[in-house]
Amino acid sequence: LCGHSELLVIALNLIQEPAPKFIQVVKNLRVCGHCHEFTKVIAKIEQCDIVVRDANRIHHFYPNGQ
């Protein structure tokens, strides 16, 4: 988790609210491939929408893992 701020934000959000419906993360750097795959898996496991906005794109992860 060291150096991957979006993973820390998602983990903290899951600790504070055990069953969130929606998580939104905003960062000013690009999302790496590892974080992208991890977020996709977490969205599927937790059955929640996760939106990660980086410098160039908006990544929307749906509860079905897409």
CSV table of C-alpha atoms in Angstrom, one decimal, residues 15-48:
chain,number,residue,atom,x,y,z
A,15,ILE,CA,-13.0,0.8,7.8
A,16,GLN,CA,-15.2,3.8,8.6
A,17,GLU,CA,-18.3,2.6,6.8
A,18,PRO,CA,-18.5,-1.3,6.6
A,19,ALA,CA,-21.1,-1.4,3.7
A,20,PRO,CA,-20.7,1.7,1.6
A,21,LYS,CA,-22.8,2.2,-1.5
A,22,PHE,CA,-20.5,4.8,-3.2
A,23,ILE,CA,-16.8,5.7,-2.8
A,24,GLN,CA,-15.3,8.6,-4.6
A,25,VAL,CA,-11.5,9.2,-4.9
A,26,VAL,CA,-9.9,12.3,-6.4
A,27,LYS,CA,-6.1,12.4,-7.1
A,28,ASN,CA,-3.8,14.5,-9.2
A,29,LEU,CA,-1.7,11.7,-10.6
A,30,ARG,CA,-2.4,8.8,-12.9
A,31,VAL,CA,-3.8,5.6,-11.6
A,32,CYS,CA,-1.4,2.7,-12.0
A,33,GLY,CA,-2.4,-0.7,-13.4
A,34,HIS,CA,-2.2,-2.4,-10.1
A,35,CYS,CA,-4.5,0.1,-8.4
A,36,HIS,CA,-6.9,-0.2,-11.3
A,37,GLU,CA,-7.2,-3.9,-11.0
A,38,PHE,CA,-7.4,-3.8,-7.2
A,39,THR,CA,-10.2,-1.2,-7.3
A,40,LYS,CA,-12.1,-3.4,-9.7
A,41,VAL,CA,-11.9,-6.4,-7.4
A,42,ILE,CA,-12.8,-4.4,-4.3
A,43,ALA,CA,-15.9,-2.9,-6.1
A,44,LYS,CA,-17.0,-6.5,-7.0
A,45,ILE,CA,-16.4,-7.9,-3.5
A,46,GLU,CA,-18.0,-5.0,-1.6
A,47,GLN,CA,-20.8,-4.5,-4.2
A,48,CYS,CA,-20.4,-0.8,-4.3
